Short mmCIF file of C-alpha atoms in Angstrom, two decimals:
data_model
loop_
_atom_site.label_atom_id
_atom_site.label_comp_id
_atom_site.label_asym_id
_atom_site.label_seq_id
_atom_site.Cartn_x
_atom_site.Cartn_y
_atom_site.Cartn_z
CA MET A 1 148.19 -49.64 84.45
CA LYS A 2 151.44 -50.64 85.76
CA ARG A 3 151.32 -54.35 86.71
CA LYS A 4 154.63 -55.99 87.34
CA LEU A 5 153.90 -59.67 86.93
CA ILE A 6 155.69 -62.85 87.92
CA SER A 7 159.17 -62.11 86.60
CA PHE A 8 161.59 -64.19 88.66
CA ALA A 9 165.03 -64.81 87.25
CA LEU A 10 164.90 -68.26 88.84
CA ALA A 11 165.87 -71.29 86.83
CA ALA A 12 163.78 -74.44 87.07
CA MET A 13 166.53 -76.05 89.14
CA MET A 14 166.34 -73.22 91.66
CA ILE A 15 162.57 -73.60 91.93
CA GLY A 16 163.01 -77.30 92.46
CA SER A 17 165.54 -76.75 95.21
CA ILE A 18 163.20 -74.31 96.93
CA SER A 19 160.32 -76.78 96.88
CA GLY A 20 162.59 -79.58 97.98
CA CYS A 21 163.70 -77.85 101.15
CA SER A 22 160.36 -76.30 102.06
CA ASP A 23 159.86 -78.77 104.90
CA ASN A 24 162.64 -76.98 106.79
CA LYS A 25 160.90 -73.61 106.62
CA THR A 26 158.64 -74.23 109.60
CA ALA A 27 157.55 -71.71 112.17
CA SER A 28 159.99 -71.42 115.05
CA THR A 29 157.37 -70.00 117.43
CA GLU A 30 153.99 -71.56 118.24
CA VAL A 31 151.23 -68.97 118.61
CA ASP A 32 147.80 -69.49 120.16
CA LEU A 33 145.41 -67.68 117.81
CA SER A 34 142.32 -68.50 119.85
CA GLY A 35 140.72 -66.11 122.28
CA PRO A 36 139.57 -62.51 121.91
CA ALA A 37 141.16 -59.97 119.57
CA GLU A 38 143.82 -57.72 121.06
CA GLU A 39 144.31 -53.97 120.73
CA ASN A 40 147.52 -52.92 119.00
CA THR A 41 148.91 -50.58 121.65
CA MET A 42 152.32 -48.95 121.53
CA PRO A 43 155.01 -49.88 122.15
CA ILE A 44 154.60 -53.27 120.54
CA SER A 45 157.54 -54.68 122.47
CA ASP A 46 158.81 -53.62 125.89
CA GLU A 47 162.02 -55.56 125.31
CA PRO A 48 164.40 -54.53 122.50
CA ILE A 49 163.96 -56.82 119.50
CA THR A 50 165.13 -56.61 115.89
CA ILE A 51 162.95 -57.50 112.92
CA LYS A 52 164.65 -58.04 109.57
CA TYR A 53 162.61 -56.46 106.78
CA TRP A 54 163.52 -57.38 103.18
CA THR A 55 162.45 -54.98 100.43
CA PRO A 56 163.88 -53.78 97.11
CA LEU A 57 165.36 -50.30 96.85
CA TYR A 58 163.29 -47.64 95.10
CA GLY A 59 164.23 -44.08 94.24
CA ASN A 60 167.75 -42.86 94.96
CA ILE A 61 167.96 -44.02 98.57
CA LYS A 62 170.92 -46.30 99.32
CA SER A 63 169.35 -48.01 102.33
CA TYR A 64 166.02 -47.74 104.12
CA ASN A 65 168.04 -47.84 107.32
CA ASP A 66 168.80 -44.18 106.47
CA ASN A 67 165.09 -43.28 106.34
CA GLU A 68 164.30 -40.81 109.14
CA MET A 69 160.64 -41.81 109.40
CA PHE A 70 161.48 -45.45 110.09
CA LYS A 71 163.88 -44.33 112.82
CA LYS A 72 160.98 -42.46 114.40
CA MET A 73 158.75 -45.51 113.95
CA GLU A 74 161.24 -47.57 115.93
CA GLU A 75 160.85 -45.15 118.86
CA VAL A 76 157.06 -45.51 118.74
CA THR A 77 156.86 -49.29 118.30
CA GLY A 78 159.86 -50.36 120.37
CA ILE A 79 161.03 -52.51 117.45
CA HIS A 80 164.34 -52.04 115.67
CA ILE A 81 163.71 -52.55 111.95
CA GLU A 82 166.78 -53.81 110.12
CA PHE A 83 166.19 -53.32 106.41
CA VAL A 84 167.81 -55.74 103.98
CA SER A 85 167.86 -54.77 100.30
CA PRO A 86 169.75 -56.22 97.33
CA PRO A 87 171.60 -53.95 94.90
CA LYS A 88 169.38 -52.52 92.19
CA GLY A 89 169.20 -54.83 89.21
CA GLN A 90 170.00 -57.92 91.28
CA GLU A 91 166.67 -58.23 93.09
CA ASN A 92 165.42 -61.43 91.48
CA GLU A 93 168.77 -63.19 91.44
CA GLN A 94 169.53 -62.52 95.10
CA TYR A 95 165.95 -63.15 96.13
CA GLY A 96 166.04 -66.61 94.60
CA VAL A 97 169.27 -67.42 96.41
CA MET A 98 167.79 -66.17 99.69
CA LEU A 99 164.63 -68.25 99.32
CA ALA A 100 166.73 -71.36 98.82
CA SER A 101 168.81 -70.64 101.92
CA ASP A 102 168.11 -70.98 105.63
CA ASP A 103 168.74 -67.27 106.23
CA LEU A 104 165.30 -65.74 105.77
CA PRO A 105 164.24 -62.32 107.05
CA ASP A 106 161.18 -61.85 109.24
CA ILE A 107 159.16 -59.82 106.71
CA ILE A 108 159.37 -59.63 102.92
CA ASP A 109 157.77 -56.66 101.17
CA ARG A 110 157.76 -56.52 97.37
CA GLN A 111 155.44 -56.84 94.38
CA ILE A 112 152.78 -59.49 95.02
CA GLY A 113 153.64 -61.47 91.88
CA ASP A 114 157.31 -61.67 92.86
CA LEU A 115 156.92 -63.01 96.40
CA TYR A 116 157.14 -66.68 95.50
CA PRO A 117 157.53 -68.86 92.39
CA GLY A 118 154.02 -69.97 91.50
CA GLY A 119 152.38 -67.32 93.66
CA ILE A 120 152.07 -66.33 97.30
CA GLU A 121 149.44 -69.02 97.96
CA ARG A 122 151.97 -71.65 97.01
CA GLY A 123 154.46 -69.99 99.36
CA VAL A 124 152.01 -70.41 102.24
CA GLU A 125 151.19 -74.01 101.34
CA GLU A 126 154.89 -74.92 101.10
CA GLY A 127 155.60 -73.43 104.50
CA PHE A 128 157.64 -70.39 103.53
CA PHE A 129 155.11 -67.80 104.66
CA LEU A 130 152.62 -67.73 107.52
CA ASP A 131 148.90 -67.85 106.91
CA LEU A 132 148.00 -64.41 108.27
CA SER A 133 144.24 -64.91 108.54
CA GLY A 134 144.27 -65.86 112.22
CA TYR A 135 146.96 -63.31 113.05
CA ILE A 136 144.92 -60.52 111.47
CA ASP A 137 141.80 -61.54 113.40
CA LYS A 138 143.63 -61.48 116.74
CA TYR A 139 146.53 -59.05 116.42
CA ALA A 140 145.81 -56.63 113.54
CA PRO A 141 142.69 -54.57 114.38
CA ASN A 142 143.45 -51.86 111.82
CA ILE A 143 143.82 -54.25 108.90
CA LYS A 144 140.81 -56.25 110.04
CA LYS A 145 138.70 -53.09 110.22
CA LEU A 146 139.59 -52.20 106.63
CA MET A 147 138.68 -55.72 105.47
CA ASP A 148 135.43 -55.78 107.46
CA GLU A 149 134.32 -52.41 106.11
CA ASP A 150 135.22 -53.08 102.47
CA GLU A 151 134.67 -56.55 101.03
CA TYR A 152 136.88 -55.62 98.07
CA TYR A 153 139.96 -55.49 100.31
CA ARG A 154 139.07 -58.83 101.89
CA ASN A 155 138.52 -60.53 98.52
CA VAL A 156 141.80 -59.26 97.11
CA MET A 157 143.87 -60.53 100.03
CA THR A 158 142.08 -63.81 100.76
CA PHE A 159 142.64 -67.13 98.95
CA GLU A 160 139.80 -69.43 97.99
CA ASN A 161 140.57 -71.55 101.07
CA GLY A 162 140.25 -68.55 103.39
CA LYS A 163 143.96 -68.15 104.04
CA ILE A 164 145.85 -64.86 103.65
CA GLY A 165 149.48 -64.83 102.53
CA ALA A 166 150.27 -61.13 102.54
CA VAL A 167 148.86 -57.72 103.37
CA ARG A 168 148.68 -55.22 100.53
CA GLU A 169 149.30 -51.57 99.74
CA ILE A 170 145.82 -50.07 100.12
CA MET A 171 144.77 -46.73 98.66
CA THR A 172 142.13 -44.57 100.30
CA GLU A 173 140.68 -44.00 96.81
CA PRO A 174 141.84 -44.52 93.20
CA GLU A 175 144.81 -42.24 92.65
CA LEU A 176 145.63 -39.94 89.78
CA PRO A 177 147.93 -41.30 87.08
CA TRP A 178 151.47 -41.04 88.41
CA GLN A 179 153.16 -40.96 85.02
CA GLY A 180 152.35 -39.60 81.59
CA PRO A 181 153.43 -37.44 78.65
CA ILE A 182 155.31 -34.19 79.33
CA ILE A 183 156.28 -31.54 76.77
CA ARG A 184 158.23 -28.29 76.61
CA GLN A 185 155.51 -25.63 76.64
CA ASP A 186 158.00 -22.91 75.70
CA LEU A 187 158.87 -24.82 72.52
CA LEU A 188 155.20 -25.26 71.64
CA ASP A 189 154.78 -21.51 72.00
CA LYS A 190 157.75 -20.85 69.72
CA ILE A 191 156.34 -22.95 66.89
CA GLY A 192 152.80 -21.69 67.50
CA ALA A 193 151.39 -25.18 67.97
CA ASP A 194 148.53 -26.43 70.10
CA VAL A 195 149.04 -29.25 72.57
CA PRO A 196 149.29 -32.46 70.51
CA ARG A 197 146.48 -34.89 71.25
CA THR A 198 147.12 -37.67 68.73
CA PRO A 199 150.19 -39.53 67.44
CA ASP A 200 149.93 -37.69 64.11
CA GLU A 201 149.81 -34.30 65.83
CA LEU A 202 152.76 -35.22 68.05
CA TYR A 203 154.71 -36.32 64.98
CA GLU A 204 154.22 -32.91 63.36
CA VAL A 205 155.28 -31.13 66.55
CA LEU A 206 158.42 -33.25 66.89
CA LYS A 207 159.41 -32.48 63.30
CA LYS A 208 159.15 -28.76 64.01
CA PHE A 209 161.16 -29.14 67.22
CA LYS A 210 163.93 -30.70 65.13
CA ASN A 211 163.78 -28.71 61.91
CA GLU A 212 162.76 -25.25 63.13
CA LEU A 213 164.24 -25.14 66.64
CA ASN A 214 167.16 -27.56 66.22
CA ILE A 215 166.27 -29.48 69.39
CA LYS A 216 168.84 -32.24 69.85
CA TYR A 217 166.38 -34.91 71.02
CA PRO A 218 162.80 -34.04 70.06
CA MET A 219 161.74 -37.18 71.96
CA VAL A 220 163.46 -39.53 74.41
CA LEU A 221 162.43 -43.04 75.40
CA ASP A 222 163.14 -44.48 78.84
CA THR A 223 164.29 -48.09 78.54
CA SER A 224 164.43 -48.70 82.29
CA ALA A 225 160.95 -50.28 82.17
CA ASN A 226 160.33 -53.69 80.62
CA HIS A 227 158.28 -52.14 77.84
CA ILE A 228 159.55 -48.84 76.53
CA PRO A 229 156.49 -46.78 75.57
CA SER A 230 154.55 -45.37 78.53
CA ALA A 231 150.85 -46.11 78.93
CA GLY A 232 150.06 -42.44 78.30
CA PHE A 233 151.86 -42.68 74.97
CA ALA A 234 150.71 -46.12 73.83
CA SER A 235 147.13 -45.01 74.47
CA GLY A 236 147.41 -43.14 71.17
CA TRP A 237 147.33 -46.50 69.43
CA ASN A 238 144.61 -47.81 71.76
CA VAL A 239 146.82 -50.46 73.31
CA GLY A 240 148.26 -51.32 76.71
CA THR A 241 151.90 -51.92 77.54
CA ASP A 242 151.56 -55.00 79.76
CA MET A 243 148.76 -57.29 80.93
CA TYR A 244 145.57 -55.23 80.95
CA TRP A 245 141.86 -55.67 81.59
CA GLY A 246 140.05 -54.70 78.40
CA GLU A 247 136.65 -53.16 77.77
CA ASP A 248 135.55 -56.64 76.66
CA GLU A 249 136.13 -57.76 80.27
CA LYS A 250 139.00 -60.00 79.30
CA TYR A 251 142.73 -59.86 79.95
CA HIS A 252 145.09 -59.01 77.11
CA TYR A 253 148.84 -58.60 76.79
CA GLY A 254 149.58 -55.27 75.11
CA PRO A 255 152.73 -56.17 73.12
CA TYR A 256 150.87 -59.21 71.75
CA ASP A 257 148.21 -56.96 70.20
CA GLU A 258 148.52 -55.87 66.58
CA GLU A 259 148.09 -52.22 67.58
CA TYR A 260 151.30 -52.45 69.58
CA THR A 261 153.25 -53.44 66.49
CA ASP A 262 151.61 -50.54 64.61
CA MET A 263 152.95 -48.21 67.29
CA LEU A 264 156.45 -49.66 67.03
CA LEU A 265 156.45 -49.21 63.26
CA ASP A 266 155.43 -45.58 63.66
CA LEU A 267 158.23 -45.12 66.19
CA GLN A 268 160.59 -46.75 63.71
CA LYS A 269 159.67 -44.06 61.19
CA TRP A 270 160.21 -41.32 63.79
CA TYR A 271 163.55 -42.87 64.74
CA LYS A 272 164.75 -42.94 61.14
CA GLU A 273 163.82 -39.26 60.78
CA GLY A 274 165.92 -38.32 63.79
CA LEU A 275 162.99 -37.47 66.05
CA ILE A 276 164.01 -39.96 68.76
CA ASP A 277 167.27 -40.05 70.70
CA PRO A 278 169.47 -42.37 68.59
CA GLU A 279 171.10 -43.82 71.73
CA PHE A 280 167.85 -44.53 73.58
CA ALA A 281 168.60 -48.24 73.90
CA THR A 282 171.68 -47.62 76.06
CA ARG A 283 170.56 -44.60 78.09
CA ASP A 284 170.06 -44.91 81.81
CA GLU A 285 167.81 -42.72 83.95
CA LYS A 286 170.59 -40.28 84.83
CA ASP A 287 171.53 -39.78 81.16
CA ILE A 288 167.93 -39.01 80.30
CA GLU A 289 167.48 -36.60 83.20
CA ALA A 290 170.67 -34.77 82.22
CA ALA A 291 169.42 -34.32 78.66
CA ILE A 292 166.04 -33.09 79.90
CA THR A 293 167.45 -30.57 82.37
CA ASN A 294 170.04 -29.35 79.85
CA GLY A 295 167.21 -28.30 77.56
CA GLU A 296 167.98 -30.90 74.89
CA VAL A 297 164.62 -32.74 74.99
CA GLY A 298 161.23 -31.64 73.70
CA PHE A 299 158.92 -34.53 74.68
CA PHE A 300 159.13 -37.44 77.10
CA CYS A 301 157.07 -39.51 79.54
CA ASN A 302 157.83 -39.47 83.24
CA GLN A 303 156.50 -38.90 86.75
CA ALA A 304 154.64 -35.72 87.62
CA ALA A 305 156.66 -35.55 90.84
CA LYS A 306 159.80 -35.03 88.76
CA ILE A 307 158.54 -31.87 87.04
CA PRO A 308 159.48 -29.39 89.83
CA TYR A 309 163.03 -30.77 89.91
CA TYR A 310 163.34 -30.72 86.12
CA THR A 311 162.00 -27.18 86.00
CA ALA A 312 164.25 -25.79 88.73
CA THR A 313 167.37 -27.44 87.32
CA ALA A 314 166.63 -26.52 83.70
CA GLN A 315 165.71 -22.91 84.51
CA SER A 316 169.05 -22.44 86.27
CA ILE A 317 170.51 -22.85 82.77
CA ASN A 318 167.70 -21.34 80.69
CA PRO A 319 164.95 -19.46 82.58
CA ASP A 320 162.59 -19.75 79.60
CA ILE A 321 162.25 -23.54 79.85
CA GLU A 322 158.77 -24.66 80.92
CA PHE A 323 157.56 -28.26 81.22
CA THR A 324 153.88 -29.12 81.15
CA THR A 325 151.83 -32.30 81.23
CA ILE A 326 149.65 -33.06 78.23
CA PRO A 327 146.68 -35.47 78.05
CA TYR A 328 147.17 -39.13 77.30
CA LEU A 329 147.32 -39.52 73.53
CA VAL A 330 144.23 -40.77 71.71
CA PRO A 331 144.03 -42.18 68.16
CA GLU A 332 141.86 -39.30 66.89
CA ARG A 333 140.71 -36.03 68.42
CA GLY A 334 137.42 -36.61 70.18
CA ASP A 335 138.30 -40.18 71.13
CA THR A 336 138.56 -41.39 74.72
CA THR A 337 140.93 -43.90 76.25
CA SER A 338 140.68 -46.38 79.12
CA PHE A 339 144.41 -47.06 79.20
CA VAL A 340 145.16 -45.20 82.41
CA LEU A 341 147.77 -45.90 85.06
CA ASN A 342 146.55 -46.39 88.64
CA ASN A 343 142.89 -47.24 88.82
CA SER A 344 142.90 -49.72 91.67
CA ARG A 345 142.49 -49.17 95.40
CA VAL A 346 144.83 -52.10 96.05
CA LYS A 347 148.31 -51.76 94.60
CA GLY A 348 150.98 -54.33 93.81
CA SER A 349 153.14 -54.07 96.93
CA ALA A 350 152.59 -56.85 99.47
CA ALA A 351 154.19 -57.84 102.77
CA ALA A 352 154.43 -61.46 103.91
CA ILE A 353 155.78 -62.86 107.18
CA CYS A 354 158.30 -65.68 106.87
CA ALA A 355 157.33 -68.83 108.75
CA THR A 356 160.78 -69.04 110.36
CA THR A 357 160.43 -65.77 112.27
CA LYS A 358 160.84 -65.81 116.04
CA TYR A 359 158.49 -62.83 116.27
CA PRO A 360 155.29 -63.63 114.32
CA VAL A 361 153.02 -61.61 116.61
CA GLU A 362 155.35 -58.62 116.68
CA CYS A 363 155.71 -58.75 112.88
CA MET A 364 151.93 -58.76 112.49
CA LYS A 365 151.53 -55.85 114.89
CA LEU A 366 154.29 -53.88 113.15
CA LEU A 367 152.58 -54.30 109.79
CA ASP A 368 149.21 -53.45 111.33
CA PHE A 369 150.66 -50.23 112.78
CA MET A 370 151.25 -49.01 109.22
CA TYR A 371 147.47 -49.16 108.64
CA SER A 372 146.63 -47.30 111.86
CA GLU A 373 145.94 -43.57 111.94
CA GLN A 374 149.33 -42.82 113.47
CA GLY A 375 151.34 -45.30 111.42
CA SER A 376 149.66 -44.42 108.13
CA GLU A 377 150.24 -40.74 108.86
CA MET A 378 153.95 -41.40 109.40
CA CYS A 379 154.27 -43.50 106.23
CA ASN A 380 152.49 -40.87 104.14
CA PHE A 381 153.89 -37.66 105.59
CA GLY A 382 157.01 -38.49 107.58
CA ILE A 383 157.82 -36.71 110.83
CA GLU A 384 155.42 -34.18 112.30
CA GLY A 385 157.05 -30.79 112.76
CA LEU A 386 159.76 -31.57 110.22
CA THR A 387 158.15 -32.79 107.00
CA TYR A 388 154.50 -32.02 107.79
CA GLU A 389 152.16 -30.04 110.02
CA LYS A 390 148.48 -30.44 110.91
CA ASP A 391 145.74 -27.83 110.66
CA GLU A 392 142.92 -27.36 113.18
CA ASN A 393 140.88 -30.06 111.43
CA GLY A 394 143.64 -32.63 111.63
CA ASN A 395 144.56 -32.40 107.93
CA CYS A 396 148.24 -32.96 107.19
CA TYR A 397 150.26 -30.70 104.89
CA TYR A 398 153.89 -30.92 103.88
CA THR A 399 156.28 -28.30 105.21
CA ASP A 400 158.54 -26.13 103.08
CA PHE A 401 161.40 -28.37 104.21
CA TYR A 402 159.71 -31.20 102.30
CA THR A 403 158.40 -29.36 99.24
CA ASN A 404 161.34 -26.97 98.77
CA ASN A 405 164.17 -28.78 100.46
CA PRO A 406 167.13 -26.48 101.22
CA ASP A 407 169.54 -29.16 100.00
CA GLY A 408 167.77 -29.36 96.65
CA ILE A 409 166.35 -32.85 97.20
CA ASP A 410 163.28 -33.29 94.98
CA LYS A 411 159.92 -34.41 96.36
CA THR A 412 160.26 -37.95 95.07
CA ASP A 413 163.56 -38.52 96.84
CA MET A 414 162.28 -36.72 99.96
CA THR A 415 159.53 -39.34 100.14
CA TYR A 416 162.08 -42.15 100.19
CA LEU A 417 164.28 -40.38 102.75
CA TYR A 418 161.63 -39.02 105.12
CA ALA A 419 158.38 -40.93 104.48
CA ARG A 420 157.35 -43.93 102.41
CA ASN A 421 156.32 -44.45 98.81
CA ASP A 422 156.26 -48.12 97.83
CA GLY A 423 155.30 -50.87 100.24
CA ALA A 424 152.42 -52.39 102.17
CA TYR A 425 150.60 -49.71 104.19
CA LEU A 426 147.49 -47.50 104.06
CA LYS A 427 148.38 -44.89 101.46
CA LYS A 428 146.64 -41.53 101.24
CA THR A 429 145.72 -40.87 97.63
CA PHE A 430 145.96 -37.08 97.80
CA ARG A 431 148.41 -36.76 100.63
CA GLY A 432 149.33 -33.26 101.66
CA GLN A 433 147.16 -31.50 99.07
CA THR A 434 144.56 -28.82 99.69
CA ASP A 435 141.30 -28.93 97.72
CA GLU A 436 142.70 -26.21 95.46
CA GLU A 437 145.91 -28.16 94.92
CA LYS A 438 143.92 -31.28 94.06
CA ALA A 439 141.95 -29.31 91.47
CA THR A 440 145.06 -27.77 89.91
CA ASN A 441 147.28 -30.86 90.15
CA VAL A 442 149.13 -31.32 86.88
CA GLN A 443 148.20 -35.01 87.00
CA ASN A 444 144.57 -34.05 86.36
CA THR A 445 145.66 -33.37 82.80
CA TRP A 446 146.28 -37.09 82.42
CA LEU A 447 142.59 -37.80 83.05
CA ILE A 448 141.33 -35.60 80.20
CA ASP A 449 139.46 -37.84 77.72
CA VAL A 450 140.10 -40.82 80.02
CA VAL A 451 137.22 -43.11 80.88
CA ARG A 452 138.34 -44.94 83.99
CA PRO A 453 137.58 -48.65 83.61
CA ASP A 454 136.31 -50.78 86.46
CA PRO A 455 139.23 -52.14 88.52
CA ALA A 456 140.59 -55.34 87.06
CA PRO A 457 139.74 -58.54 88.95
CA ASP A 458 142.54 -59.57 91.29
CA CYS A 459 143.73 -62.86 89.87
CA LYS A 460 144.75 -65.75 92.09
CA PHE A 461 146.48 -68.64 90.37
CA THR A 462 146.70 -72.31 91.25
CA ASP A 463 149.91 -74.34 91.42
CA GLU A 464 148.99 -75.80 88.03
CA GLN A 465 148.95 -72.26 86.60
CA ASP A 466 152.60 -71.52 87.35
CA MET A 467 153.75 -69.04 84.67
CA THR A 468 157.28 -68.41 85.93
CA THR A 469 159.07 -70.06 83.02
CA TYR A 470 156.75 -68.46 80.47
CA TRP A 471 157.40 -64.98 81.86
CA GLN A 472 161.15 -65.53 81.97
CA ASP A 473 161.20 -66.06 78.22
CA ILE A 474 158.68 -63.33 77.42
CA ASN A 475 160.27 -60.68 79.64
CA THR A 476 163.60 -61.37 77.93
CA TYR A 477 162.27 -61.43 74.39
CA VAL A 478 159.78 -58.54 74.30
CA PRO A 479 162.22 -55.71 75.18
CA GLN A 480 164.61 -57.02 72.52
CA TYR A 481 161.81 -57.08 69.96
CA VAL A 482 160.71 -53.56 70.90
CA THR A 483 164.20 -52.08 70.65
CA LYS A 484 165.16 -53.82 67.42
CA THR A 485 161.87 -52.90 65.75
CA ILE A 486 162.11 -49.21 66.69
CA MET A 487 165.71 -49.07 65.47
CA GLY A 488 164.82 -50.92 62.27
CA MET A 489 167.59 -53.45 62.76
CA ASP A 490 168.08 -56.10 60.11
CA ASP A 491 167.56 -58.95 62.57
CA ALA A 492 164.31 -57.52 63.96
CA ASP A 493 161.53 -60.11 63.88
CA SER A 494 158.49 -59.53 61.71
CA ARG A 495 155.05 -59.33 63.30
CA GLU A 496 154.34 -62.89 62.19
CA THR A 497 157.57 -64.21 63.68
CA PHE A 498 156.95 -62.27 66.89
CA VAL A 499 153.49 -63.78 67.32
CA SER A 500 154.79 -67.27 66.58
CA ARG A 501 157.59 -66.98 69.12
CA MET A 502 155.24 -65.54 71.73
CA GLN A 503 152.93 -68.49 71.24
CA ASN A 504 155.87 -70.85 71.67
CA TYR A 505 156.77 -69.03 74.90
CA GLY A 506 153.27 -69.71 76.24
CA MET A 507 151.50 -66.38 75.67
CA GLU A 508 148.15 -67.97 74.84
CA THR A 509 148.39 -70.12 77.96
CA ILE A 510 149.12 -67.07 80.12
CA ILE A 511 146.12 -65.21 78.73
CA GLU A 512 143.94 -68.27 79.32
CA TYR A 513 145.16 -68.53 82.93
CA PHE A 514 144.48 -64.85 83.56
CA ASN A 515 140.97 -65.00 82.17
CA THR A 516 140.14 -68.18 84.06
CA ALA A 517 141.36 -66.56 87.28
CA ALA A 518 139.49 -63.35 86.45
CA GLN A 519 136.23 -65.22 85.98
CA ALA A 520 136.74 -66.96 89.32
CA ALA A 521 137.32 -63.57 90.96
CA LEU A 522 134.16 -62.14 89.40
CA ASN A 523 132.18 -65.16 90.58
CA ARG A 524 133.31 -64.51 94.15
#
């Protein structure tokens, strides 16, 4: 389960300056929230207005202002959306500077834990963000309908005091794992091996890839994430890779568990034997993709959506190359695992409205449009007639332009250019798939031997439970520990030293905060 937690690169002085000037972040427009609820009819505005929408960049898109779907949305809503995004890798730094300034956008859309130091509730209380509860009741019929029909959605978005700081990315149903282990099927066939199901079996396969087939990189690791091993790989050691909700109904932090260190020591052995790319610590995503598509890699973890692109590019060099998903690893054959990505119907993306906006009602209606039938359809599928068509039953299916783009743009990048992937909206879990395609989806492989756990409680933290400083230290230290341990470096900390340092950084306090918040959520 991929949970990006509070990970601001904000120093304590920056946080202090934000709190100190919060009195200036007051709403510039008074809104009467009494009276009957309104329909959200289009266009939202008859007069041309511009709403600034801050969001990080995802995928390979350079600016969401280039997204064709949002251009179409502007025609429908009558609102010009001006997207503001920091350069990749500078999100937290520039976000902190922006929060401390007087130049705020109208809407901010990013991971819920990153919206404000100390949490989104604190951002509302300190006057940075609007309390959306009254706005939703009066101006957001689509969001309100979802919350009225499913108490889970309401509980996730509502604070203990009844206020709402942000609307969330809502799934129509729990989605399939989006990432997992992928292997070269053609290489497995050459060595006459079955699909590896356990770490030991994978180890034997990787050795044969190296020794019998002379594969340059039997395995690559992607260091672009905070914690290198993917959930579908770490599951082989029965451990998570971040904060996770365990079968004991308590929160744990994967790297803090002893099983995580066991995994790193096994990877250290594989690294010493030349089974892992020796330069993994300095590779970027493009380097890894080049190695994969050049036929130099035997095993890796990545997105299912990337497989068609990898296959087409690799087969242009070697038509025999075939990539296939394999089940999440388990410690022993016959075991099951609950460490599965994507099990919640409410995802991490969240959109908040800044209190300084001149257009609070229009912002609320714009966000609400993305939960309507028309708006959700646009976010999920793009532009009718170009990226999708409808059948006689109203079901939407992607066109060949989307799935086999003539310019060679893969499906993941097509989503960022012509539809929407990340962000706060109503997301179709199996968008554009027929029943047959759902059944044969390669991501189904990642549910073999998986026992889906109950969704983790959505934790809401008090001001006294501010973990920003703790996470700053931990998110700096853990990747260093992981890399040094795998590479067997002389200055790598022992398990005992690692635990001691993590305790000094506040790990036990974080776990206590999470479990206290989880119990409060369960009591609700």
